[in-house]
mmCIF file of C-alpha atoms and ligand atoms in Angstrom:
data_model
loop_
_atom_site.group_PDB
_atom_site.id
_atom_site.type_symbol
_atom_site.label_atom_id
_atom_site.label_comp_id
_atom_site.label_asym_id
_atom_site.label_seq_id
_atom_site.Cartn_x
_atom_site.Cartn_y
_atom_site.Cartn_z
ATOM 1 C CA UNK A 1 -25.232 -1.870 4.230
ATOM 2 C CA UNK A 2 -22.891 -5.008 4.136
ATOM 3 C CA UNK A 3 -20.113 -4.774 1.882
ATOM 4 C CA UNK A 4 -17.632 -7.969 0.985
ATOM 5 C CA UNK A 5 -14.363 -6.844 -0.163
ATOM 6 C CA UNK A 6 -12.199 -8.588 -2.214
ATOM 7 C CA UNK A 7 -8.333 -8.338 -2.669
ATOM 8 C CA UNK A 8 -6.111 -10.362 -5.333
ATOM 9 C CA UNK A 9 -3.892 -8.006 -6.893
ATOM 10 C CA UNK A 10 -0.415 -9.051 -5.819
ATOM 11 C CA UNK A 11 0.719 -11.726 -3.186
ATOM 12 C CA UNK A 12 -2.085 -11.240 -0.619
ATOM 13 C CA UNK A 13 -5.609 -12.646 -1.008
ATOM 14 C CA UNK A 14 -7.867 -10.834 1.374
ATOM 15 C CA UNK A 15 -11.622 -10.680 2.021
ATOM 16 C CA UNK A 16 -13.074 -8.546 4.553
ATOM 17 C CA UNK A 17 -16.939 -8.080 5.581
ATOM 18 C CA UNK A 18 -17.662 -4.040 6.367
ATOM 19 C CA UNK A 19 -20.555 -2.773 7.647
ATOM 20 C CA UNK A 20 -21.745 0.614 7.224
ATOM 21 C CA UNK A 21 -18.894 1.933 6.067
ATOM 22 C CA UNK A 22 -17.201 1.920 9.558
ATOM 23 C CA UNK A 23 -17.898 -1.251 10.849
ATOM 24 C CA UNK A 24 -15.647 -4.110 10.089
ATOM 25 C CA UNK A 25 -16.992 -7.702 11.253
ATOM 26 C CA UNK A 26 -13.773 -9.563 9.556
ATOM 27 C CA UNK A 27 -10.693 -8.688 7.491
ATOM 28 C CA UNK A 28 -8.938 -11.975 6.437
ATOM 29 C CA UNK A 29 -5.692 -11.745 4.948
ATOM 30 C CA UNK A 30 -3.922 -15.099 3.340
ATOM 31 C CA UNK A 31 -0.454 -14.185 2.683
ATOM 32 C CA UNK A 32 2.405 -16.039 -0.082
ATOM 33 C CA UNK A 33 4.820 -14.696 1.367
ATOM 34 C CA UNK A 34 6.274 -18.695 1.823
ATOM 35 C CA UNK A 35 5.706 -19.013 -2.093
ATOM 36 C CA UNK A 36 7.597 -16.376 -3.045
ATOM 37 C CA UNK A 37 10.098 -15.916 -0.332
ATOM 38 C CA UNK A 38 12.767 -18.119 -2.311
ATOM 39 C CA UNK A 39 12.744 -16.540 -5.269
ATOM 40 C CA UNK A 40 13.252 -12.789 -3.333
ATOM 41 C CA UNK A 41 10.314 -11.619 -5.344
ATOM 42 C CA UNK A 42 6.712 -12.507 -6.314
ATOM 43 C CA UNK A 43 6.496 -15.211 -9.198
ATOM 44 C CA UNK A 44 3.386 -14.003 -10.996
ATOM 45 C CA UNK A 45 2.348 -17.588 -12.338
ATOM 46 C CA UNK A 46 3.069 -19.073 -8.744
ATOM 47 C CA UNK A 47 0.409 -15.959 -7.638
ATOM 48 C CA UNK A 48 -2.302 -16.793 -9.537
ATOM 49 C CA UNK A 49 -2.334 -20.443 -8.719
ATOM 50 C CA UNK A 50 -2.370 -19.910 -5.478
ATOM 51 C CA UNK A 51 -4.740 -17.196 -5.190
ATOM 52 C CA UNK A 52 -6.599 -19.607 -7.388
ATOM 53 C CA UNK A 53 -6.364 -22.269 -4.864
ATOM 54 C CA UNK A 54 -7.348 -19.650 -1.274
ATOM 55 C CA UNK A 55 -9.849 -17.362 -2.320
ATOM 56 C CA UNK A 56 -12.915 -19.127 -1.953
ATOM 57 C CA UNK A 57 -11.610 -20.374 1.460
ATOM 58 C CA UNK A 58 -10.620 -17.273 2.312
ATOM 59 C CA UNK A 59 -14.071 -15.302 1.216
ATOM 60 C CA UNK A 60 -15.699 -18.070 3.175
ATOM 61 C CA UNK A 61 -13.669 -17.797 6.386
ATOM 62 C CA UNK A 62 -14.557 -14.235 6.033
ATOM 63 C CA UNK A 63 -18.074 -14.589 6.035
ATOM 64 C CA UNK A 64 -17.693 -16.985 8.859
ATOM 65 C CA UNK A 65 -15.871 -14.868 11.403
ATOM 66 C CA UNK A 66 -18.509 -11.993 10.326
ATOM 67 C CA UNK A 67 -21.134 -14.661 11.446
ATOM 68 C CA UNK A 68 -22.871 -13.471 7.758
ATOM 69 C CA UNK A 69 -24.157 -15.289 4.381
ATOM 70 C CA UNK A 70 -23.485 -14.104 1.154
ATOM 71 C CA UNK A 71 -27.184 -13.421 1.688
ATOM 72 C CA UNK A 72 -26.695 -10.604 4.407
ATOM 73 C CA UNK A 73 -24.498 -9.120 1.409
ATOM 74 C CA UNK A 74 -25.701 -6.187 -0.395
ATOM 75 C CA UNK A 75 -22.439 -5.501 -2.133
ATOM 76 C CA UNK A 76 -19.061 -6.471 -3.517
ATOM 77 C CA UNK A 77 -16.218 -4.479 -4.426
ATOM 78 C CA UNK A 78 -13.091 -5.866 -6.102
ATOM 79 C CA UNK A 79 -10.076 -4.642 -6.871
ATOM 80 C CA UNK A 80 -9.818 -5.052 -10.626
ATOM 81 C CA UNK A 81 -6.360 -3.067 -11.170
ATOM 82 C CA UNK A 82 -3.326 -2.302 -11.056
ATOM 83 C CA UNK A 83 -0.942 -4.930 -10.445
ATOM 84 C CA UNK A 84 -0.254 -8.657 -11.490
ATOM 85 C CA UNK A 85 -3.124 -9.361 -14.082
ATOM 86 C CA UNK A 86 -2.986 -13.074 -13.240
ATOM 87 C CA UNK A 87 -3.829 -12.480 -9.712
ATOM 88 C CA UNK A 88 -5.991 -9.748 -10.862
ATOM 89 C CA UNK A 89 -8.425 -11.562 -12.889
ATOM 90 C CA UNK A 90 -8.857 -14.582 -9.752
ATOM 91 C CA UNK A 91 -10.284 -12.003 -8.022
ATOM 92 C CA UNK A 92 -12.644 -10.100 -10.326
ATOM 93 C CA UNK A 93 -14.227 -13.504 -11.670
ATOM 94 C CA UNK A 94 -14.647 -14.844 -8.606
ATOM 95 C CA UNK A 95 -16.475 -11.695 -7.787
ATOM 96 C CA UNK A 96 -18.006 -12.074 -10.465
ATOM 97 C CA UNK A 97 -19.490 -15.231 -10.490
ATOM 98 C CA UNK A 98 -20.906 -14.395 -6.686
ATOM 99 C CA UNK A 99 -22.551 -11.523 -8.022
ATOM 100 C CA UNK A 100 -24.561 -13.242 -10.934
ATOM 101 C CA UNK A 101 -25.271 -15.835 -8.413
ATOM 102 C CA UNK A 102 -26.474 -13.829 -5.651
ATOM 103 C CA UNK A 103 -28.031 -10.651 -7.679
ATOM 104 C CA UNK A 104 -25.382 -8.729 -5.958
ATOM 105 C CA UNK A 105 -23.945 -5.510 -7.483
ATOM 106 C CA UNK A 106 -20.440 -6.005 -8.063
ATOM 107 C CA UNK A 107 -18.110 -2.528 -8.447
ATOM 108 C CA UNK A 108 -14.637 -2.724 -9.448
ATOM 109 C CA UNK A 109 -12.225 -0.751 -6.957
ATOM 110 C CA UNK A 110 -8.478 0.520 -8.168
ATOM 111 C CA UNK A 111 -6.369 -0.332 -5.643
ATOM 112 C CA UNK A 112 -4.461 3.040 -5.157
ATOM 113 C CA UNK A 113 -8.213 4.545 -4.003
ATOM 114 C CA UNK A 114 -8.303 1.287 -2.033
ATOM 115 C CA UNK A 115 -5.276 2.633 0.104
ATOM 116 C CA UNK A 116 -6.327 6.475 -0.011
ATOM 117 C CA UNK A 117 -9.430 5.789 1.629
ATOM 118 C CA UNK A 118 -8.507 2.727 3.889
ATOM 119 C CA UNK A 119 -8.037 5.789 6.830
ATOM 120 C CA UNK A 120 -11.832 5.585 6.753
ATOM 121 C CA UNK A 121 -12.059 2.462 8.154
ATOM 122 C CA UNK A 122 -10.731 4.238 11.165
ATOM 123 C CA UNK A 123 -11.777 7.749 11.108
ATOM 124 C CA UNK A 124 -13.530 10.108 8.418
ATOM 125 C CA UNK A 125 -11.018 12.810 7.256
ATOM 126 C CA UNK A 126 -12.554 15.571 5.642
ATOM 127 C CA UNK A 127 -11.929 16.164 2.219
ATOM 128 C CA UNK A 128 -9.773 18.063 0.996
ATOM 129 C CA UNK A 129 -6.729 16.281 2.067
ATOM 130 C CA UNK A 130 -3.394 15.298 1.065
ATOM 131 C CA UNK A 131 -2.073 11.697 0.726
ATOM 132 C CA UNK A 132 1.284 9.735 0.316
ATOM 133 C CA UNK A 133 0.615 6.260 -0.741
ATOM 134 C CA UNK A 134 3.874 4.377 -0.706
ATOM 135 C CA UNK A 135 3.719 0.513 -1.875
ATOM 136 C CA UNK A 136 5.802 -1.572 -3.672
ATOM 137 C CA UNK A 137 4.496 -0.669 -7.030
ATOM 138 C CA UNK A 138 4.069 3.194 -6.362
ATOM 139 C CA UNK A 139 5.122 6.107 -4.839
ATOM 140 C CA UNK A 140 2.301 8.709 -5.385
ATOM 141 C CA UNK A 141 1.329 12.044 -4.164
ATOM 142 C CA UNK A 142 -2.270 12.630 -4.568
ATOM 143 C CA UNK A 143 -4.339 15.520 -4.006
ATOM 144 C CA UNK A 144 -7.806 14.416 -2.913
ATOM 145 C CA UNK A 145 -10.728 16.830 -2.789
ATOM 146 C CA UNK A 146 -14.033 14.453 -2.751
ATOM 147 C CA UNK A 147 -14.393 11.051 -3.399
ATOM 148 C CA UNK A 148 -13.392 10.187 -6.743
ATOM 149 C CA UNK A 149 -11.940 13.009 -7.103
ATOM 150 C CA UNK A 150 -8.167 12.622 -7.044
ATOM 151 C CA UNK A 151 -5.178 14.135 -8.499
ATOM 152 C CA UNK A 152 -1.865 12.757 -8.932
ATOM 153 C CA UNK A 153 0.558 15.546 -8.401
ATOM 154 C CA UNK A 154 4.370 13.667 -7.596
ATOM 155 C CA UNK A 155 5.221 10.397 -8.492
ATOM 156 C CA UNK A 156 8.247 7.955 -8.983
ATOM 157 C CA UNK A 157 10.596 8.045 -11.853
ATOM 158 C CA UNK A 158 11.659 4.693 -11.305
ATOM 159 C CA UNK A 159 11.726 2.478 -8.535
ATOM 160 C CA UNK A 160 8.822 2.711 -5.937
ATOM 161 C CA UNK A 161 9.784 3.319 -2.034
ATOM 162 C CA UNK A 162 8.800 -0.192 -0.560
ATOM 163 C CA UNK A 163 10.539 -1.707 -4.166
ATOM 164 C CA UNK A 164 13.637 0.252 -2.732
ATOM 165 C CA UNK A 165 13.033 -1.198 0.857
ATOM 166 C CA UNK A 166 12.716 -4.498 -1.130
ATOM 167 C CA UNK A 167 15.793 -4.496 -3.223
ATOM 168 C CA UNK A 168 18.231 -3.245 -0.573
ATOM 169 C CA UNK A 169 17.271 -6.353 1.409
ATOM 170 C CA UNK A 170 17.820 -8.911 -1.451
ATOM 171 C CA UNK A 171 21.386 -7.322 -1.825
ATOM 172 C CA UNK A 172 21.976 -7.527 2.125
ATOM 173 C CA UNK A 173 20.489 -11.053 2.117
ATOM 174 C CA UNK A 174 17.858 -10.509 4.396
ATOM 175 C CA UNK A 175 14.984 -12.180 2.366
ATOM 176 C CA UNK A 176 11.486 -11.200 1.345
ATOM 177 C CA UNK A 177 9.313 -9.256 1.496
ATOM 178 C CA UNK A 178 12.290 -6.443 2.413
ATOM 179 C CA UNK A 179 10.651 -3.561 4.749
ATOM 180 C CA UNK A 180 9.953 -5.215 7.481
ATOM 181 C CA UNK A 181 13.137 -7.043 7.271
ATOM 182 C CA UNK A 182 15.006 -3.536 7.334
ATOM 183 C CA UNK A 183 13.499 -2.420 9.680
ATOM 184 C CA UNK A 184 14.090 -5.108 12.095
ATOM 185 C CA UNK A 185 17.670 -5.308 11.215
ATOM 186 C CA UNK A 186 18.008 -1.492 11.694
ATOM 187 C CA UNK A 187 16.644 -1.302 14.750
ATOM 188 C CA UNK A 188 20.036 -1.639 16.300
ATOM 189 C CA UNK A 189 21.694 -0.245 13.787
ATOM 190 C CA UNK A 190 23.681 3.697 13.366
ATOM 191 C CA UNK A 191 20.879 5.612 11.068
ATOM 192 C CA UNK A 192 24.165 8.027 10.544
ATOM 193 C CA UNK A 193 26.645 5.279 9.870
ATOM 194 C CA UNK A 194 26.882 5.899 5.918
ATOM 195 C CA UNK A 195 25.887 9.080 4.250
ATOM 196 C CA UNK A 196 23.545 7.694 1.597
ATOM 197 C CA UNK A 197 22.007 10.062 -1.206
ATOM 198 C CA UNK A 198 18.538 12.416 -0.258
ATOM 199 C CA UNK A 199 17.407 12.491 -4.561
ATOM 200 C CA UNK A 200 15.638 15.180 -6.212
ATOM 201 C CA UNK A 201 14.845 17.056 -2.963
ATOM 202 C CA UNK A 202 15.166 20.511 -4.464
ATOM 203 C CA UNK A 203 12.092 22.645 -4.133
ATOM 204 C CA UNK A 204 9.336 23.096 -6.602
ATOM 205 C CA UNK A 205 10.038 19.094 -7.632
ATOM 206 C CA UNK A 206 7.348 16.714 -6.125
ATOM 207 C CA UNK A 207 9.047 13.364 -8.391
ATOM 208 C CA UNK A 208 10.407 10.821 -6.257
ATOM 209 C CA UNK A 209 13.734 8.792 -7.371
ATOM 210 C CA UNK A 210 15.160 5.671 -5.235
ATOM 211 C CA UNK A 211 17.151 4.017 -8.051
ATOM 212 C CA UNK A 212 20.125 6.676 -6.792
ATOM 213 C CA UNK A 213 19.882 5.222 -3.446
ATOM 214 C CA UNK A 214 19.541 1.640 -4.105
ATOM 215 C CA UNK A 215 22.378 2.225 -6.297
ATOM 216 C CA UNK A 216 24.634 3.949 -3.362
ATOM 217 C CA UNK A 217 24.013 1.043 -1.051
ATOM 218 C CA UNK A 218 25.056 -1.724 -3.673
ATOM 219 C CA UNK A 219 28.597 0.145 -4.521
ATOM 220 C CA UNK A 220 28.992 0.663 -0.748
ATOM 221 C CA UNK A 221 28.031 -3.162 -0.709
ATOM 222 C CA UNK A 222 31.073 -3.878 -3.274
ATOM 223 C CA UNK A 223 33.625 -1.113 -2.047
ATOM 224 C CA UNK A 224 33.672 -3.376 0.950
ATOM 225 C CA UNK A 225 33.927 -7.012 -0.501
ATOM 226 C CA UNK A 226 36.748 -5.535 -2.906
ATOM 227 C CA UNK A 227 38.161 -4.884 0.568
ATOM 228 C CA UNK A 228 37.294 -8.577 2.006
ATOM 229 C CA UNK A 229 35.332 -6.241 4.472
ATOM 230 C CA UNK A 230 31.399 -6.138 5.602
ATOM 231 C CA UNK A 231 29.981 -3.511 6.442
ATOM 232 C CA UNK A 232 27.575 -3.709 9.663
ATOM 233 C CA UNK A 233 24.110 -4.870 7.752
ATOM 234 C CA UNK A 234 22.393 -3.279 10.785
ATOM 235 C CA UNK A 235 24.096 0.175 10.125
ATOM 236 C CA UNK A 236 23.578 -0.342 6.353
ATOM 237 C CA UNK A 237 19.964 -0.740 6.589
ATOM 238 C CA UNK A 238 19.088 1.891 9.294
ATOM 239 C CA UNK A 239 21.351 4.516 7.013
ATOM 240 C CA UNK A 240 19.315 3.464 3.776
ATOM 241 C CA UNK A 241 15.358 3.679 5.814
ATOM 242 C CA UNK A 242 16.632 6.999 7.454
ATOM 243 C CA UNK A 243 17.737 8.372 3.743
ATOM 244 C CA UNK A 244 14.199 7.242 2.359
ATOM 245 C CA UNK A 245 12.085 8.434 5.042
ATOM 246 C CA UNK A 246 13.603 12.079 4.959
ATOM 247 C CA UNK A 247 12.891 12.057 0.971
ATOM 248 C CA UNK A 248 9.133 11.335 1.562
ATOM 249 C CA UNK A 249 8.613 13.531 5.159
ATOM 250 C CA UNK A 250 10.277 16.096 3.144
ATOM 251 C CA UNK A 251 8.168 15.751 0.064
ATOM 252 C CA UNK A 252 5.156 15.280 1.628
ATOM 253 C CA UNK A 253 5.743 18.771 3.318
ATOM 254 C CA UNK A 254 6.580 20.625 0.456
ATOM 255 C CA UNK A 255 3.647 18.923 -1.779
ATOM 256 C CA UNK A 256 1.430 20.413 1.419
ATOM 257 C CA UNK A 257 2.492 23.830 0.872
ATOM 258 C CA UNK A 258 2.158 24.024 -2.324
ATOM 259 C CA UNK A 259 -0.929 22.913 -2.739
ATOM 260 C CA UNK A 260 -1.684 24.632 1.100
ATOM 261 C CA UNK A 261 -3.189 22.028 2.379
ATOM 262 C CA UNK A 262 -3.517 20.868 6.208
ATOM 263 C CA UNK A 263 -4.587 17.468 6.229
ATOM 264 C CA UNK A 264 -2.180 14.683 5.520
ATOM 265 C CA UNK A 265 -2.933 11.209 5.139
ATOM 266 C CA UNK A 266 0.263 8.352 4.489
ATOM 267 C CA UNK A 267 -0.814 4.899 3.455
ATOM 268 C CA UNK A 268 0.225 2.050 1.258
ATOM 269 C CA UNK A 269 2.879 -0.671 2.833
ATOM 270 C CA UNK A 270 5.936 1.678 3.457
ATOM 271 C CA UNK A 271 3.461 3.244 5.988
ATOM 272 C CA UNK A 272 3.509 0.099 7.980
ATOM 273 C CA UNK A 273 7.224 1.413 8.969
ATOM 274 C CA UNK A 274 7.510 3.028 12.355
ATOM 275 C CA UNK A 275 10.249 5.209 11.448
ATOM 276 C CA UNK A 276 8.371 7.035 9.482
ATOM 277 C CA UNK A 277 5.099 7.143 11.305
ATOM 278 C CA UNK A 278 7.090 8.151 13.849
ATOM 279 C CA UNK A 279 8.376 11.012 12.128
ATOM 280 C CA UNK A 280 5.614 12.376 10.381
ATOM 281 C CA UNK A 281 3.593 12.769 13.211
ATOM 282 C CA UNK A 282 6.729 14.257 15.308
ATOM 283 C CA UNK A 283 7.264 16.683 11.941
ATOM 284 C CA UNK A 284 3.570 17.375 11.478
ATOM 285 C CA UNK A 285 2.823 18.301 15.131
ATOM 286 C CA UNK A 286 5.907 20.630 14.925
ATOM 287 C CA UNK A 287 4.651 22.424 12.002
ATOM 288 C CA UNK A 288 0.793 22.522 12.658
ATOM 289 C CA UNK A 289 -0.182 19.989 10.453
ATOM 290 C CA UNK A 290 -2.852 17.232 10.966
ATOM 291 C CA UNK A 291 -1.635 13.608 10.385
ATOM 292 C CA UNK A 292 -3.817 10.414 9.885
ATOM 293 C CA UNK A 293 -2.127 7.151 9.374
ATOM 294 C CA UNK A 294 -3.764 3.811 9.146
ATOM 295 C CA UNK A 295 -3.056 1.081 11.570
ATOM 296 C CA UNK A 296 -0.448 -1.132 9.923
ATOM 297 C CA UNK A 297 -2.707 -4.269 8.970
ATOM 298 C CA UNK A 298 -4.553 -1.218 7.346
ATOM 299 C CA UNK A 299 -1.517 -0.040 5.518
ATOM 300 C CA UNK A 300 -0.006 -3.245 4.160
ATOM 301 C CA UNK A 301 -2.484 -4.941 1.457
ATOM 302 C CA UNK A 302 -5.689 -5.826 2.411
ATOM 303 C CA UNK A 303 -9.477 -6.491 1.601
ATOM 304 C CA UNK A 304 -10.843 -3.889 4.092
ATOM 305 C CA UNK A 305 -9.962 -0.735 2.122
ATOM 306 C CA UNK A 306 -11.097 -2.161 -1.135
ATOM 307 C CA UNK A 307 -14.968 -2.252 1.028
ATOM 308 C CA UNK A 308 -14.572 0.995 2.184
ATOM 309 C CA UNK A 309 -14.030 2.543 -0.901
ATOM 310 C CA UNK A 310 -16.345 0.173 -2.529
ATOM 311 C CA UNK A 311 -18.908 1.344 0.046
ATOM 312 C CA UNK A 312 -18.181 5.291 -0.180
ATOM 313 C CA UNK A 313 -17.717 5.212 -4.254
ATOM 314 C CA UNK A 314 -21.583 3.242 -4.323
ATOM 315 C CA UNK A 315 -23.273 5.346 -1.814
ATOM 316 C CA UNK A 316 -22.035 8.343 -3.423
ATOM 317 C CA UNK A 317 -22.704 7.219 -7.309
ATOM 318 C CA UNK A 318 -19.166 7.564 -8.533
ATOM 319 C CA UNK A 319 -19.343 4.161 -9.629
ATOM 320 C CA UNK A 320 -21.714 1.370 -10.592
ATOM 321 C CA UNK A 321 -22.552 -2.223 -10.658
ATOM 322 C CA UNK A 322 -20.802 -4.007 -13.783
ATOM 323 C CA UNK A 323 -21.322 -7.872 -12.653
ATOM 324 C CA UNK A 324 -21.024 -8.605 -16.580
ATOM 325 C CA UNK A 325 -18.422 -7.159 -18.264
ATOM 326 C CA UNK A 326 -15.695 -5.811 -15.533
ATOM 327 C CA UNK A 327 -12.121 -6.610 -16.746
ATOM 328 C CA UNK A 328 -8.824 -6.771 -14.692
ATOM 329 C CA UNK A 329 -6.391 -4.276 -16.085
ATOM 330 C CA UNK A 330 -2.897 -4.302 -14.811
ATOM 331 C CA UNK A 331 -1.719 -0.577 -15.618
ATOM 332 C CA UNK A 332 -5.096 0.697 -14.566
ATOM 333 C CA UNK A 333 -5.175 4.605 -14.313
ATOM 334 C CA UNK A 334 -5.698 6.750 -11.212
HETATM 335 O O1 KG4 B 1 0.766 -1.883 -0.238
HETATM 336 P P1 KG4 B 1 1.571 -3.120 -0.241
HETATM 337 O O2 KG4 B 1 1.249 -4.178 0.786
HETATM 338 O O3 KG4 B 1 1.510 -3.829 -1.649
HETATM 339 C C1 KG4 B 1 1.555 -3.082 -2.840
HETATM 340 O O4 KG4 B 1 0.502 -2.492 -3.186
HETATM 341 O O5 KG4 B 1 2.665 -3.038 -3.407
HETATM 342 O O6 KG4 B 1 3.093 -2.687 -0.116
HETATM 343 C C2 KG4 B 1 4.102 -3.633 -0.098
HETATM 344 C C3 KG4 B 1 5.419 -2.948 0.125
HETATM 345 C C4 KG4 B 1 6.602 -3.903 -0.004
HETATM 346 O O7 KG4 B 1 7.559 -3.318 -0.840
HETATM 347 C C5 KG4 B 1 7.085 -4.015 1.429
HETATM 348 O O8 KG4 B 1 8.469 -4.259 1.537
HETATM 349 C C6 KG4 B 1 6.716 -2.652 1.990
HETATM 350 O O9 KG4 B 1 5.457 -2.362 1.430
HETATM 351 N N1 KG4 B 1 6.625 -2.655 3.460
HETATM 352 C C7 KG4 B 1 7.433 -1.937 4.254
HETATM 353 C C8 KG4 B 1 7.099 -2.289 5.580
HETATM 354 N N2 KG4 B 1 6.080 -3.200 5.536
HETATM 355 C C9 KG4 B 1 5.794 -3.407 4.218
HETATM 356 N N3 KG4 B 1 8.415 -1.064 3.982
HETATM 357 C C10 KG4 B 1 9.077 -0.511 5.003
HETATM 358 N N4 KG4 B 1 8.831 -0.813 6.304
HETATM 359 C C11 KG4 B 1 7.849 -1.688 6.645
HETATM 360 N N5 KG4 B 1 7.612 -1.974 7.918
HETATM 361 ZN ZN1 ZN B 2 -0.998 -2.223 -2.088
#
């Protein structure tokens, strides 16, 4: 089975040909980062043009480096929410519009199951498992016992981790999108320099808060231009990462006991970052745990997890073909 997934919902537009659930013959990934980079955030109008403009080439450029036709296709999955409806809804018609052309089934994929299960495009972990999917919209504990079967059990109350990641760097000037950018400017950087704040980390709670932290490193940011000082931006940004990544190791430990499970899984952008691969997996081997991370391309948004949980929702029924009337929806539930 040949599945052609299809990614619009924020500033990447992605295609990616999958085969048999395991087997992927092409994952292309167009980026704005250029479009948006100026503004130090995504423009959503600016989004939807362009996504508007690439996704055709980019479906097709997919199919080519598959070496497939849409006729080798047997079915497409789309993520139809959440995120920027604009760039949303380029994506689903398109679908769409294949679909009724072809006689394809077309299923609609939310793109928070499109990161939980992009770790199947590497490996099968068995259900039941725990997962961590940290993005620049969310920052969501999920319990996940089948396919389809998820529960949400810790969330944000305000900003999400890779939003943090993203705000810092606008404030240290080190352009969009941030997490990468801190990361590479930390590298050199003292991770104990400033003492920024661990939130809600008491027991029992399994919210996450980063507004508290963002907020630390801004009036660190002034204290020191009040003082015609500057603080060392590598220092600054490898404090802030190491203060983030002990909030979600440490959450996603205690969310594990509680719930007593032994398989974790930590996807979404933020899981691109090596400092906190690298410490989950040092921090799970310590304490018996089992850890499965996707590969970064895997991690950061992409086409390829939207087919595998396009192909593993269809083959196990726990979703079905709506080539007519499937809507975008930006806020759309987990
Ligand atoms: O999953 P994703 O590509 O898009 C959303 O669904 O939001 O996540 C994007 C987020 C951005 O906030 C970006 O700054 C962050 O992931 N990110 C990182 C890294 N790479 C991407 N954060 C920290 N370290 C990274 N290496
Ligand atoms: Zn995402």
């Amino acid at each position: 089975m040949r599945v052609l997934g299809i990614e619009t919902s924020c500033d990447e537009t992605a295609a990616a040909v999958l085969e048999n659930g395991d087997r992927l013959l092409s994952n292309v990934i167009w980026s704005q980062h250029e479009v948006h980079g100026k503004y130090g955030g995504i423009v959503p109008e600016l989004a939807g043009r362009r996504h508007v403009e690439t996704v055709h080439l980019v479906i097709e450029e997919a199919l080519r480096q598959a070496d497939v036709t849409l006729e080798d296709i047997d079915l497409i999955g789309v993520t139809n929410g959440p995120g920027l409806v604009v760039s949303l809804l380029v994506g689903v018609n398109t679908a769409k519009a294949l679909g009724y052309a072809c006689n394809l089934p077309v299923v609609g994929i939310n793109h928070l199951e499109g990161h939980l299960l992009a770790i199947m495009l590497q490996e099968p972990v068995a259900f039941p498992f725990l997962a961590l999917i940290v993005s620049g919209g969310h920052t969501d504990l999920v319990r996940a016992d089948a396919v389809g079967d998820y529960k949400v059990i810790g969330r944000t109350r305000d900003d999400a981790a890779g939003e943090s990641f993203d705000k810092v760097a606008k404030m240290l000037g080190l352009g969009y999108p941030g997490g990468p950018l801190i990361e590479r400017a930390g590298r050199e950087g003292n991770a104990a320099a400033f003492d920024f704040p661990r939130s809600m980390m008491e027991n029992g709670n399994l919210d996450f808060s980063f507004s508290g932290l963002k907020s630390a490193v801004r009036r660190l940011l002034e204290k020191y231009e009040a003082e015609a000082r500057t603080p060392s931006t590598a220092d600054v940004a490898a404090s802030f990462q190491e203060a983030a990544v002990d909030v979600l190791v440490a959450k996603l430990f205690q969310a594990a006991e509680r719930e007593n499970l032994k398989r974790l899984v930590l996807t979404g952008g933020v899981a691109a970052n090596g400092r906190l691969r690298q410490r989950l997996q040092a921090e799970s081997e310590e304490r018996g745990y089992e850890c499965f991370i996707p590969r970064p391309v895997f991690c950061t948004d992409n086409a390829a997890m939207i087919a595998a949980a396009a192909y593993n929702k269809y083959r196990n029924h726990s979703v079905s073909s709506d080539v007519l009337t499937l809507d975008a929806s930006s806020n759309l539930a987990f």
